[in-house]
Short mmCIF file of C-alpha atoms and ligand atoms in Angstrom, two decimals:
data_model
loop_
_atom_site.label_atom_id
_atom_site.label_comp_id
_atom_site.label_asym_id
_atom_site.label_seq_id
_atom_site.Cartn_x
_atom_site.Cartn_y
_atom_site.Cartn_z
CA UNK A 29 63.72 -127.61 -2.73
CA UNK A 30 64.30 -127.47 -6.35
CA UNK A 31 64.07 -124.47 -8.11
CA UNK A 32 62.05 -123.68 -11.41
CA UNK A 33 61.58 -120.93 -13.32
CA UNK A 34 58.22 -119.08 -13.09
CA UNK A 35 57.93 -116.92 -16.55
CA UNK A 36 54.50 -114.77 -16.36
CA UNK A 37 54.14 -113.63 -19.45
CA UNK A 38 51.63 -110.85 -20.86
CA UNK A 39 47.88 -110.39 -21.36
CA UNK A 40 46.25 -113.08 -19.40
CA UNK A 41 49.78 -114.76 -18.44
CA UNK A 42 50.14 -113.39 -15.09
CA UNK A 43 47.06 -114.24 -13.70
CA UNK A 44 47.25 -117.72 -14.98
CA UNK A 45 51.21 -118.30 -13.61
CA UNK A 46 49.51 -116.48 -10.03
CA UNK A 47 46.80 -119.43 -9.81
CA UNK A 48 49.10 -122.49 -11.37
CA UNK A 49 51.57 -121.24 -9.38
CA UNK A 50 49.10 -121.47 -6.01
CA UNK A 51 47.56 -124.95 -6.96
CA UNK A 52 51.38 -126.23 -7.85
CA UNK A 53 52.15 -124.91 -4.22
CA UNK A 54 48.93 -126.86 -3.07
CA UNK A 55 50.16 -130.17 -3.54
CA UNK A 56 53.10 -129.82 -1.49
CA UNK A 57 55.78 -129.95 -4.03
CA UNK A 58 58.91 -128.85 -2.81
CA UNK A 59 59.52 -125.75 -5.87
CA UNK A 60 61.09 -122.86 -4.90
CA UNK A 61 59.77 -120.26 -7.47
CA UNK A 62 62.23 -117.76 -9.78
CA UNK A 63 59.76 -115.68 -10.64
CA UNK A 64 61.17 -113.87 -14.11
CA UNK A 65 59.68 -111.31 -16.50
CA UNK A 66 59.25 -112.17 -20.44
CA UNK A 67 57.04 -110.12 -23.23
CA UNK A 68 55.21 -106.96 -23.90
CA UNK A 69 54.85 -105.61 -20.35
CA UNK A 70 58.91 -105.99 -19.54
CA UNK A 71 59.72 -104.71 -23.27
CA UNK A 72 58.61 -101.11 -22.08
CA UNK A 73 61.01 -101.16 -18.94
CA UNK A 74 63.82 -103.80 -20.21
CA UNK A 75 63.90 -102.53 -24.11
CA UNK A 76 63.46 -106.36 -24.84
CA UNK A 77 60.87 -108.88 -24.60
CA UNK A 78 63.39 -111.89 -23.36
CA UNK A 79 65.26 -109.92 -20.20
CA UNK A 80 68.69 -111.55 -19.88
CA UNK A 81 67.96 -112.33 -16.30
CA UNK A 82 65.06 -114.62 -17.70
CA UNK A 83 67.51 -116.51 -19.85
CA UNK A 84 70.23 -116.85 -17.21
CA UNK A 85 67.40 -118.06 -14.65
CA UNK A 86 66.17 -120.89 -17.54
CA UNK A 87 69.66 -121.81 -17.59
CA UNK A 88 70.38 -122.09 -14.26
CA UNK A 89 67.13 -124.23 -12.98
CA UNK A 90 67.35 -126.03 -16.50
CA UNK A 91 63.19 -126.67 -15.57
CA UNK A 92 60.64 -123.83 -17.20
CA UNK A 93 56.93 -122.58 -16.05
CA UNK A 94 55.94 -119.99 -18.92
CA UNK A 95 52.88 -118.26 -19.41
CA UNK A 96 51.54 -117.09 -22.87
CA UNK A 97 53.38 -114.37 -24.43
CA UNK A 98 52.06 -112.09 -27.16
CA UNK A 99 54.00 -111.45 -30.70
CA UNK A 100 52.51 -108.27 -31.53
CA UNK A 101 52.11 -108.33 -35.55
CA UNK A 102 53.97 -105.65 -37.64
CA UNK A 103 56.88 -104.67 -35.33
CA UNK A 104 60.25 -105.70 -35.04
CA UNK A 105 59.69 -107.75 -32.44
CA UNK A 106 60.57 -111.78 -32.68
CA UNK A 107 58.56 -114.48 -31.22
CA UNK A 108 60.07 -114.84 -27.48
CA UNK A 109 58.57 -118.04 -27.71
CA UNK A 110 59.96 -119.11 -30.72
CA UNK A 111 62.88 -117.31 -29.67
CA UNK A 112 63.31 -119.98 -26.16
CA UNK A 113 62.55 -123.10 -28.16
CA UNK A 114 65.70 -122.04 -30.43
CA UNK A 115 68.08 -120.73 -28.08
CA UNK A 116 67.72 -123.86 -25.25
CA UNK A 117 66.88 -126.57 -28.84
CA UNK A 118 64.00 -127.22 -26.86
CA UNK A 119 63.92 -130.71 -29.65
CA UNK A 120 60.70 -132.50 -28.47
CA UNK A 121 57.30 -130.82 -27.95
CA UNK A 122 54.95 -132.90 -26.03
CA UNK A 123 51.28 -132.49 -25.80
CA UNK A 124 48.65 -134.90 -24.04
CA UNK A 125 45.25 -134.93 -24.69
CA UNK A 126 43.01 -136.64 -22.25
CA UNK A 127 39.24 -136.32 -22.38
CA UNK A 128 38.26 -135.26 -18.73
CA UNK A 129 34.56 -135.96 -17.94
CA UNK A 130 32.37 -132.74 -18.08
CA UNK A 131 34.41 -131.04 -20.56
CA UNK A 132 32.28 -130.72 -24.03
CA UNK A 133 33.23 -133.03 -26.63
CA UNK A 134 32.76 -135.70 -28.85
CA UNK A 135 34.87 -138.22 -27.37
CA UNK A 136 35.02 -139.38 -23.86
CA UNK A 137 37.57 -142.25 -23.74
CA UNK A 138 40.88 -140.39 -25.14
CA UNK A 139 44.34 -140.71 -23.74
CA UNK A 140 47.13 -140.25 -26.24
CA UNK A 141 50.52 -138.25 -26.17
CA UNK A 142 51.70 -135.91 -29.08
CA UNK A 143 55.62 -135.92 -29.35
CA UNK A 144 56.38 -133.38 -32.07
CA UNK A 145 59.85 -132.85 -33.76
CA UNK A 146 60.33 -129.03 -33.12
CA UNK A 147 63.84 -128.35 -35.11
CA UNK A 148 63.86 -129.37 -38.80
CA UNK A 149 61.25 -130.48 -41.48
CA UNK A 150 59.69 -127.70 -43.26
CA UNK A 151 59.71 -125.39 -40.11
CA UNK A 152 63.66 -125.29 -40.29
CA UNK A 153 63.05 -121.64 -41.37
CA UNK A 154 64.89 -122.16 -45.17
CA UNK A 155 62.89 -120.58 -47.32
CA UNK A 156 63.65 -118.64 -51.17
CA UNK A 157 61.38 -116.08 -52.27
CA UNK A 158 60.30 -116.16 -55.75
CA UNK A 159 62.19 -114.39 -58.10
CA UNK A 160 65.02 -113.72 -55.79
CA UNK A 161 68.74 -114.23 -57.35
CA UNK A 162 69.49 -116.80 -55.03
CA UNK A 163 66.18 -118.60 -56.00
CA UNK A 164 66.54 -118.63 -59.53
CA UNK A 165 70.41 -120.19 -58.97
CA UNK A 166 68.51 -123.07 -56.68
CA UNK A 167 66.15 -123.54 -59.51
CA UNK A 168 68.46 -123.51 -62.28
CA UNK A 169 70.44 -126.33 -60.71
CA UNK A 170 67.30 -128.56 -59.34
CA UNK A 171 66.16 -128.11 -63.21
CA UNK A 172 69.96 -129.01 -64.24
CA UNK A 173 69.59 -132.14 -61.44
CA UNK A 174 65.99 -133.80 -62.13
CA UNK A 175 64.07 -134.64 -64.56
CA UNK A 176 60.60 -132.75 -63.35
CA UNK A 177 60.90 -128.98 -64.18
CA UNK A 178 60.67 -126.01 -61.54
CA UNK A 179 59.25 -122.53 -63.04
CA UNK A 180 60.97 -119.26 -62.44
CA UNK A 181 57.88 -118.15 -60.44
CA UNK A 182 57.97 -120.55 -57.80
CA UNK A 183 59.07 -119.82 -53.83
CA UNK A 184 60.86 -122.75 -52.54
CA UNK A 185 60.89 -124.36 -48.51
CA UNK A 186 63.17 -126.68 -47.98
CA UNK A 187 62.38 -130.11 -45.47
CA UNK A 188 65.67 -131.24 -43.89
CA UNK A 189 64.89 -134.64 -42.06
CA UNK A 190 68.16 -135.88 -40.61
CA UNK A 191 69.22 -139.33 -38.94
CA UNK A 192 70.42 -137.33 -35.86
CA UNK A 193 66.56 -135.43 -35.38
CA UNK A 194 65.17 -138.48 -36.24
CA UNK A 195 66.53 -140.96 -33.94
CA UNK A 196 66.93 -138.44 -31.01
CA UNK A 197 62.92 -137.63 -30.87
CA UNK A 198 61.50 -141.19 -31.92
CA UNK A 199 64.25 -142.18 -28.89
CA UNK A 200 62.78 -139.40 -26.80
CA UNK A 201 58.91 -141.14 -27.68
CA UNK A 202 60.11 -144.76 -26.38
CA UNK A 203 61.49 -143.12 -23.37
CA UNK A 204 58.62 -140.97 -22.74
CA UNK A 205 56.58 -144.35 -23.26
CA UNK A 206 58.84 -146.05 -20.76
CA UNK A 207 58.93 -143.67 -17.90
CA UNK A 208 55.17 -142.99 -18.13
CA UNK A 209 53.62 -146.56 -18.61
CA UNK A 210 52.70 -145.99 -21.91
CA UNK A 211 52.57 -149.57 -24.53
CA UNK A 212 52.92 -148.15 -27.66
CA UNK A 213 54.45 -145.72 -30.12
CA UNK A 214 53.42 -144.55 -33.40
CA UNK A 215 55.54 -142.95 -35.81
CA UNK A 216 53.44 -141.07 -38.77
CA UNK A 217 54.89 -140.06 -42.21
CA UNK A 218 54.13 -139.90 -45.82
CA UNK A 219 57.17 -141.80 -46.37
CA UNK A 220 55.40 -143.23 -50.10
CA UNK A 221 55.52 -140.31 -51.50
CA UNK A 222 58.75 -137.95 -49.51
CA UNK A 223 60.75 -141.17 -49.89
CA UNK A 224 63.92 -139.22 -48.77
CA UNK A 225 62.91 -137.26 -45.85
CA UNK A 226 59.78 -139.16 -44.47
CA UNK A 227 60.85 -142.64 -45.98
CA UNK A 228 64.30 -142.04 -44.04
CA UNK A 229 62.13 -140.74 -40.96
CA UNK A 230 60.56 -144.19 -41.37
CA UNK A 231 63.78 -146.01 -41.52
CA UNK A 232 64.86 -144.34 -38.64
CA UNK A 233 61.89 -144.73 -36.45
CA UNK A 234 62.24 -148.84 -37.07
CA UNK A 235 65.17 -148.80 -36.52
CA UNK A 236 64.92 -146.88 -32.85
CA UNK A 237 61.84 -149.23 -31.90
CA UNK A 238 64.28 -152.67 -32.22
CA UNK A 239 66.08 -150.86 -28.88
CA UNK A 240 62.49 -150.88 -27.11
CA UNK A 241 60.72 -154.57 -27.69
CA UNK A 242 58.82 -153.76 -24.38
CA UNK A 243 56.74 -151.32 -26.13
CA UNK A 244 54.57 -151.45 -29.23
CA UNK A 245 56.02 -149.86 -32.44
CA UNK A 246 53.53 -149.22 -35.38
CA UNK A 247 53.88 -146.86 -38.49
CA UNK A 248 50.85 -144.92 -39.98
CA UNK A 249 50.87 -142.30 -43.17
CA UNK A 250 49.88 -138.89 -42.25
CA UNK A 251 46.18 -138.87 -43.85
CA UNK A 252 45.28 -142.47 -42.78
CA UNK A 253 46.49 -141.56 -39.03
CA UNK A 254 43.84 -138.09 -39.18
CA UNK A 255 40.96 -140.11 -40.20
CA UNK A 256 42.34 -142.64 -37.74
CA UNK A 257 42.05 -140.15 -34.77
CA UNK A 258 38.45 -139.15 -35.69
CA UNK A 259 37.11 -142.56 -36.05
CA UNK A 260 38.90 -144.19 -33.42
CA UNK A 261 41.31 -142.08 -31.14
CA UNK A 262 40.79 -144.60 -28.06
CA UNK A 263 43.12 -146.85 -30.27
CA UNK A 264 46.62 -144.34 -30.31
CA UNK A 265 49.14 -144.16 -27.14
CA UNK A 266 52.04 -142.21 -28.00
CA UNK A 267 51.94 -140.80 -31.64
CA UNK A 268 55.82 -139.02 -32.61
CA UNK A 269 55.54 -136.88 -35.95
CA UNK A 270 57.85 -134.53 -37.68
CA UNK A 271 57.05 -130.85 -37.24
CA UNK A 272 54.89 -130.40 -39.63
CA UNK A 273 52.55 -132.90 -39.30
CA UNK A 274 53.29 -132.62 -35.38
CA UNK A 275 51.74 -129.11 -35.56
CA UNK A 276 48.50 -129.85 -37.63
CA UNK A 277 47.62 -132.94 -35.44
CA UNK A 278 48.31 -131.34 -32.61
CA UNK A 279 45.41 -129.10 -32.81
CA UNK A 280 43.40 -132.03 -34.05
CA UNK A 281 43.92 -133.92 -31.07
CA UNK A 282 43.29 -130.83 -28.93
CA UNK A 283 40.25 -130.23 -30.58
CA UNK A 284 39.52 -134.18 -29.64
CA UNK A 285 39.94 -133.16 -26.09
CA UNK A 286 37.62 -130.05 -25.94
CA UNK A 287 39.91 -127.10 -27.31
CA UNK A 288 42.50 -124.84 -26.19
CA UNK A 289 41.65 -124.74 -22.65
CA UNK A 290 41.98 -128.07 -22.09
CA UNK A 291 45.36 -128.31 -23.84
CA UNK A 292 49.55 -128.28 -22.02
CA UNK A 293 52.20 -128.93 -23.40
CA UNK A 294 56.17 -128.79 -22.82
CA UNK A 295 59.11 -127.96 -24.70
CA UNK A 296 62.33 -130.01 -23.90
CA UNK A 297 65.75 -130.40 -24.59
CA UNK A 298 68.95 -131.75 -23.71
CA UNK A 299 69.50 -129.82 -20.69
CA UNK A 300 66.46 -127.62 -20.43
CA UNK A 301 62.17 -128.24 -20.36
CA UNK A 302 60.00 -125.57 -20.58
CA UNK A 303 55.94 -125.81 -19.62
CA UNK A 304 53.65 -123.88 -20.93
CA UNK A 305 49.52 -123.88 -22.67
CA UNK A 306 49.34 -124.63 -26.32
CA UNK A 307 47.12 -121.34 -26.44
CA UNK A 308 48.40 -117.47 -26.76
CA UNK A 309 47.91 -114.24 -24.45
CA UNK A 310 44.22 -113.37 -25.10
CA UNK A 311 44.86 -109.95 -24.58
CA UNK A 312 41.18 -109.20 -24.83
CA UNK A 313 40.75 -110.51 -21.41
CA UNK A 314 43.88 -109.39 -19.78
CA UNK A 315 43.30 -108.16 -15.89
CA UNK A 316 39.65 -109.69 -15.95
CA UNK A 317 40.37 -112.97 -13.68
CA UNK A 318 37.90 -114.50 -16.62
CA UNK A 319 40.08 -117.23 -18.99
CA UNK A 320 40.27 -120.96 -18.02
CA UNK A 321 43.61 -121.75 -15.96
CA UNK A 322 43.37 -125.23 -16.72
CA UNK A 323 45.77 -125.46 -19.52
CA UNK A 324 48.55 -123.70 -18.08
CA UNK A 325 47.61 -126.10 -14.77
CA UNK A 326 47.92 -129.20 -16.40
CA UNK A 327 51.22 -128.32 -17.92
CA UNK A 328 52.31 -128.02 -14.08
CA UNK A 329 51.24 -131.68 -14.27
CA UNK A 330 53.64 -132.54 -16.96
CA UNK A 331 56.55 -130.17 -15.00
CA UNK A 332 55.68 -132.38 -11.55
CA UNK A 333 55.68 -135.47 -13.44
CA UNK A 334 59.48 -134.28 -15.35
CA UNK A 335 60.72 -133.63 -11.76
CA UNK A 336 59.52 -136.72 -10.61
CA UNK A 337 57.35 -136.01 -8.21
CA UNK A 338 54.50 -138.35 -9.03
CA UNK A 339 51.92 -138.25 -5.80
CA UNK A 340 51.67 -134.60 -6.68
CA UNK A 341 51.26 -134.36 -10.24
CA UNK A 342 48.31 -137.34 -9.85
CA UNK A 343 47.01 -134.53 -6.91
CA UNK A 344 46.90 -131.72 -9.29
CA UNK A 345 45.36 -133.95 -11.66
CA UNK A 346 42.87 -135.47 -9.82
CA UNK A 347 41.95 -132.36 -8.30
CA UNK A 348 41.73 -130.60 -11.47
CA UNK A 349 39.25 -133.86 -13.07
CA UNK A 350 37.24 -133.72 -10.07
CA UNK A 351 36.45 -129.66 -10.00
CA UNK A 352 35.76 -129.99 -13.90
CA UNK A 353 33.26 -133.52 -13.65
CA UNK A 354 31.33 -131.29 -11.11
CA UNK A 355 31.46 -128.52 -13.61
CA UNK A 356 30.41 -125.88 -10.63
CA UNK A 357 33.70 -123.98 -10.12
CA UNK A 358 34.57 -123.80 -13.53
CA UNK A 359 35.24 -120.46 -15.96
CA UNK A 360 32.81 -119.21 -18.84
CA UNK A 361 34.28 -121.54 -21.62
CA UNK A 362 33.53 -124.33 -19.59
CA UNK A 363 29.71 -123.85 -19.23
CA UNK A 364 26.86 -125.22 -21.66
CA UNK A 365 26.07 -121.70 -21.94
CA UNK A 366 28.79 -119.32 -22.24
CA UNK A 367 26.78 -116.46 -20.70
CA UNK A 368 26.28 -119.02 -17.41
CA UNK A 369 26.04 -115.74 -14.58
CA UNK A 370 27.28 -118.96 -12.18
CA UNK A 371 30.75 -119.24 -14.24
CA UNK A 372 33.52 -118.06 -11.72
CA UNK A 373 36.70 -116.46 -11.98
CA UNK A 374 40.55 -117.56 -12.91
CA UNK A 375 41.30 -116.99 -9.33
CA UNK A 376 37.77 -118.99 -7.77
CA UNK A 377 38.63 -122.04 -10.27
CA UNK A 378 41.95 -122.38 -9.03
CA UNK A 379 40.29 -121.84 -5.34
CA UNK A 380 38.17 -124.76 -6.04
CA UNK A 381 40.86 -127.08 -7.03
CA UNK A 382 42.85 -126.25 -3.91
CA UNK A 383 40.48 -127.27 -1.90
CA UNK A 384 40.24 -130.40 -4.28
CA UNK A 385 44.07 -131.18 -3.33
CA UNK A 386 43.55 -130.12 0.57
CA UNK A 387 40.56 -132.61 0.66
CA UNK A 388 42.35 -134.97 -0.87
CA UNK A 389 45.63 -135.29 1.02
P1 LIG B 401 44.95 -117.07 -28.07
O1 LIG B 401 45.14 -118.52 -27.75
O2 LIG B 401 45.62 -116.11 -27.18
O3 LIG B 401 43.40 -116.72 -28.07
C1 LIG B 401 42.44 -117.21 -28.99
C2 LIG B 401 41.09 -117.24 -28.32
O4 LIG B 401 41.07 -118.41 -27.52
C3 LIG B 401 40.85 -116.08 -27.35
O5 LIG B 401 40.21 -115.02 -27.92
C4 LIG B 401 40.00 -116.71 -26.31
O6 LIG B 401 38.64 -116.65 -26.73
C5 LIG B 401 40.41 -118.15 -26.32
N1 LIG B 401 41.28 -118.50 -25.21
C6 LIG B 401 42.64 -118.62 -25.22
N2 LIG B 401 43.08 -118.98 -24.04
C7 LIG B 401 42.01 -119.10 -23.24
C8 LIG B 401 41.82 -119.45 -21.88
N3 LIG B 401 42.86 -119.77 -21.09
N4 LIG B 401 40.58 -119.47 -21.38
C9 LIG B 401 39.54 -119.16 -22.14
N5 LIG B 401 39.62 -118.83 -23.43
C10 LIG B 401 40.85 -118.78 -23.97
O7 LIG B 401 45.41 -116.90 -29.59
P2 LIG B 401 45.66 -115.59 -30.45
O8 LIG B 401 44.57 -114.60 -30.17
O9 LIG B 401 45.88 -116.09 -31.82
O10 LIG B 401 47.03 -115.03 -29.91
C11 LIG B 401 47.16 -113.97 -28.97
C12 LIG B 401 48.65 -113.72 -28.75
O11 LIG B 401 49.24 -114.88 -28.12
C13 LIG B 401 49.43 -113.52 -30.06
O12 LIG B 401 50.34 -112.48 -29.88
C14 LIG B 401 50.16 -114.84 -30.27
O13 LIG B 401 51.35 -114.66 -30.98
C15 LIG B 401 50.41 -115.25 -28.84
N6 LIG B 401 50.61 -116.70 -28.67
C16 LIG B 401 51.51 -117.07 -27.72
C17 LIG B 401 51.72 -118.40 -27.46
C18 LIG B 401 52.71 -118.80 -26.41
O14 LIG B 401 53.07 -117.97 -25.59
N7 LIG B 401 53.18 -120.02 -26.40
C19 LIG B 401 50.99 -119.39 -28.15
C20 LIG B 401 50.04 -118.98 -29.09
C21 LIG B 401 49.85 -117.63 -29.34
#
């Protein structure tokens, strides 16, 4: 058995861990669940969002299942989730988007990887305020150091892109590539204009690909590559991006893909990987066995496939594309008409695609 931690989460996050959980269990994977607590609900008992229990269990099993958790607005209460990917430098975020038939969209023939940098670029958190004292001393010396002029008025963010970052996540791409079958990798950057963060991105990301002639290495600047992936998406494999830019076009390619509900993802570091849905709590449905499971599901897919266990992460999978192409069992969002009185519950969709995986094996 190996053992992975099962985080629940708030708002909807329990009842889509209970039926991930079940269909995971379905496929016969040998997981022995840790079931641990993380966000509001714990907060009131535990006096803090992240229990050190939860921690010590991440730790421990190294291997992650987390449902959404919310960060109310206002309080002093951090991001748990930003919180994880800091504490474990959860480095690479990785988000597939594959069109599954009957899902609503544009596109029907999509099957690319996002690998986003998740540490530095302009997410690295340093940030001056305008008109603070340290500001004005980081502005008085940039002004003493260039020849383009920075006004006293103006907050600053600064975009650290080092060699390290670099070649550990465009390394982490060509594995990914390697492992999964994948032919091609393509490293996006506005490297002709940021000529010492992206353009030594670049350098770094050519670099990496001479270690990895077996796969396809290809370079594309950040606006090209977005009109790229709405005119011809079927083209793109594996696409590894700073954070920045591996944020924005994450959504876009989610959005390719049919939305939120159709979108996992996973966190992963050194040592640790943690699973979870690109999308939040949706408190406004908490305890109503009502939101789509599928996202949280096919992150399950991505935790089989990082534990190796192939036959059933391509069960969940296939079970999961065949309940959706019928498009009977599925939730609300799923329906042509979002008032459909033959949508079914969290619970029934994850039903359905049990008996997918029993039928199947
Ligand atoms: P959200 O993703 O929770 O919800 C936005 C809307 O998307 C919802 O109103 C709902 O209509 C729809 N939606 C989301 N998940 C769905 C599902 N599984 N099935 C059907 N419809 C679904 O985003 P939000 O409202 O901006 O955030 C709510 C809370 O979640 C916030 O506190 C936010 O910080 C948190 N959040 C957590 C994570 C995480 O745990 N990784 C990620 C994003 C947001």
């Amino acid at each position: 058995m190996t053992n992975v931690t099962l985080i629940t989460g708030d708002g909807i996050g329990p009842e889509i861990a209970d039926a991930t959980r079940r269909c995971i269990d379905a496929t016969g994977a040998a997981i022995a669940w840790d079931v641990q607590l993380a966000g509001v609900d714990v907060m009131e008992t535990a006096g803090t969002p992240l229990p050190e229990a939860t921690l010590e269990s991440v730790k421990k099993n190294g291997v992650a299942l987390k449902a959404p958790i919310t960060t109310p607005v206002g309080t002093g209460f951090r991001s748990v989730n930003v919180h994880l990917r800091q504490m474990f430098n959860l480095y690479a975020c990785v988000r597939p988007c594959k069109s599954y038939v009957g899902v609503r969209s544009k596109y029907d023939n999509i099957d690319l990887v996002i690998v986003r940098e998740n540490t530095e670029d302009l997410y690295a958190g340093i940030e001056y305020e305008k008109g603070s004292r340290e500001t004005l001393e980081l502005i008085d010396w940039l002004n003493a150091h260039s020849s383009r002029k920075i006004g006293p008025d103006a907050g600053i963010s600064i975009k650290p892109i080092t060699v390290a970052g670099t070649e550990r996540i465009v390394s982490y791409a060509f594995e990914y590539a390697r492992k999964m079958g994948r032919s091609k990798v393509t490293s996006v950057h506005k490297a002709n204009i940021m000529k010492y963060t992206d353009g030594l991105w670049l350098e770094i990301s050519r670099e990496v690909a001479k270690r990895y002639t077996d796969i396809e290495f290809e370079d594309r600047i950040v606006d090209n590559m977005c009109m790229q992936l709405v005119q011809k998406p079927e083209l793109y494999d594996v696409i590894v991006l700073p954070n920045l830019y591996g944020d924005i076009l994450s959504d876009l390619c989610a959005g390719l893909v049919g939305g939120l509900g159709m979108a996992p993802g996973a966190n992963v570091g050194e040592k640790e990987a943690i699973f979870e849905a690109t999308h939040g709590s949706a408190p406004k449905y908490k305890g109503l066995n009502k939101v789509n499971p599928v996202a949280l599901i096919l992150s399950g897919v991505l935790l089989l496939r990082h534990l190796g266990m192939m036959k059933e992460a391509e069960r969940l999978d296939s079970a999961v594309a065949a309940v959706i192409a019928e498009g009977k069992s599925v939730t609300y969002d799923m329906k042509p008409d979002r008032d459909d009185p033959t949508a079914v519950g969290t619970q029934e969709m994850a039903d359905a695609i049990i008996a997918k995986i029993k039928a199947g094996r």
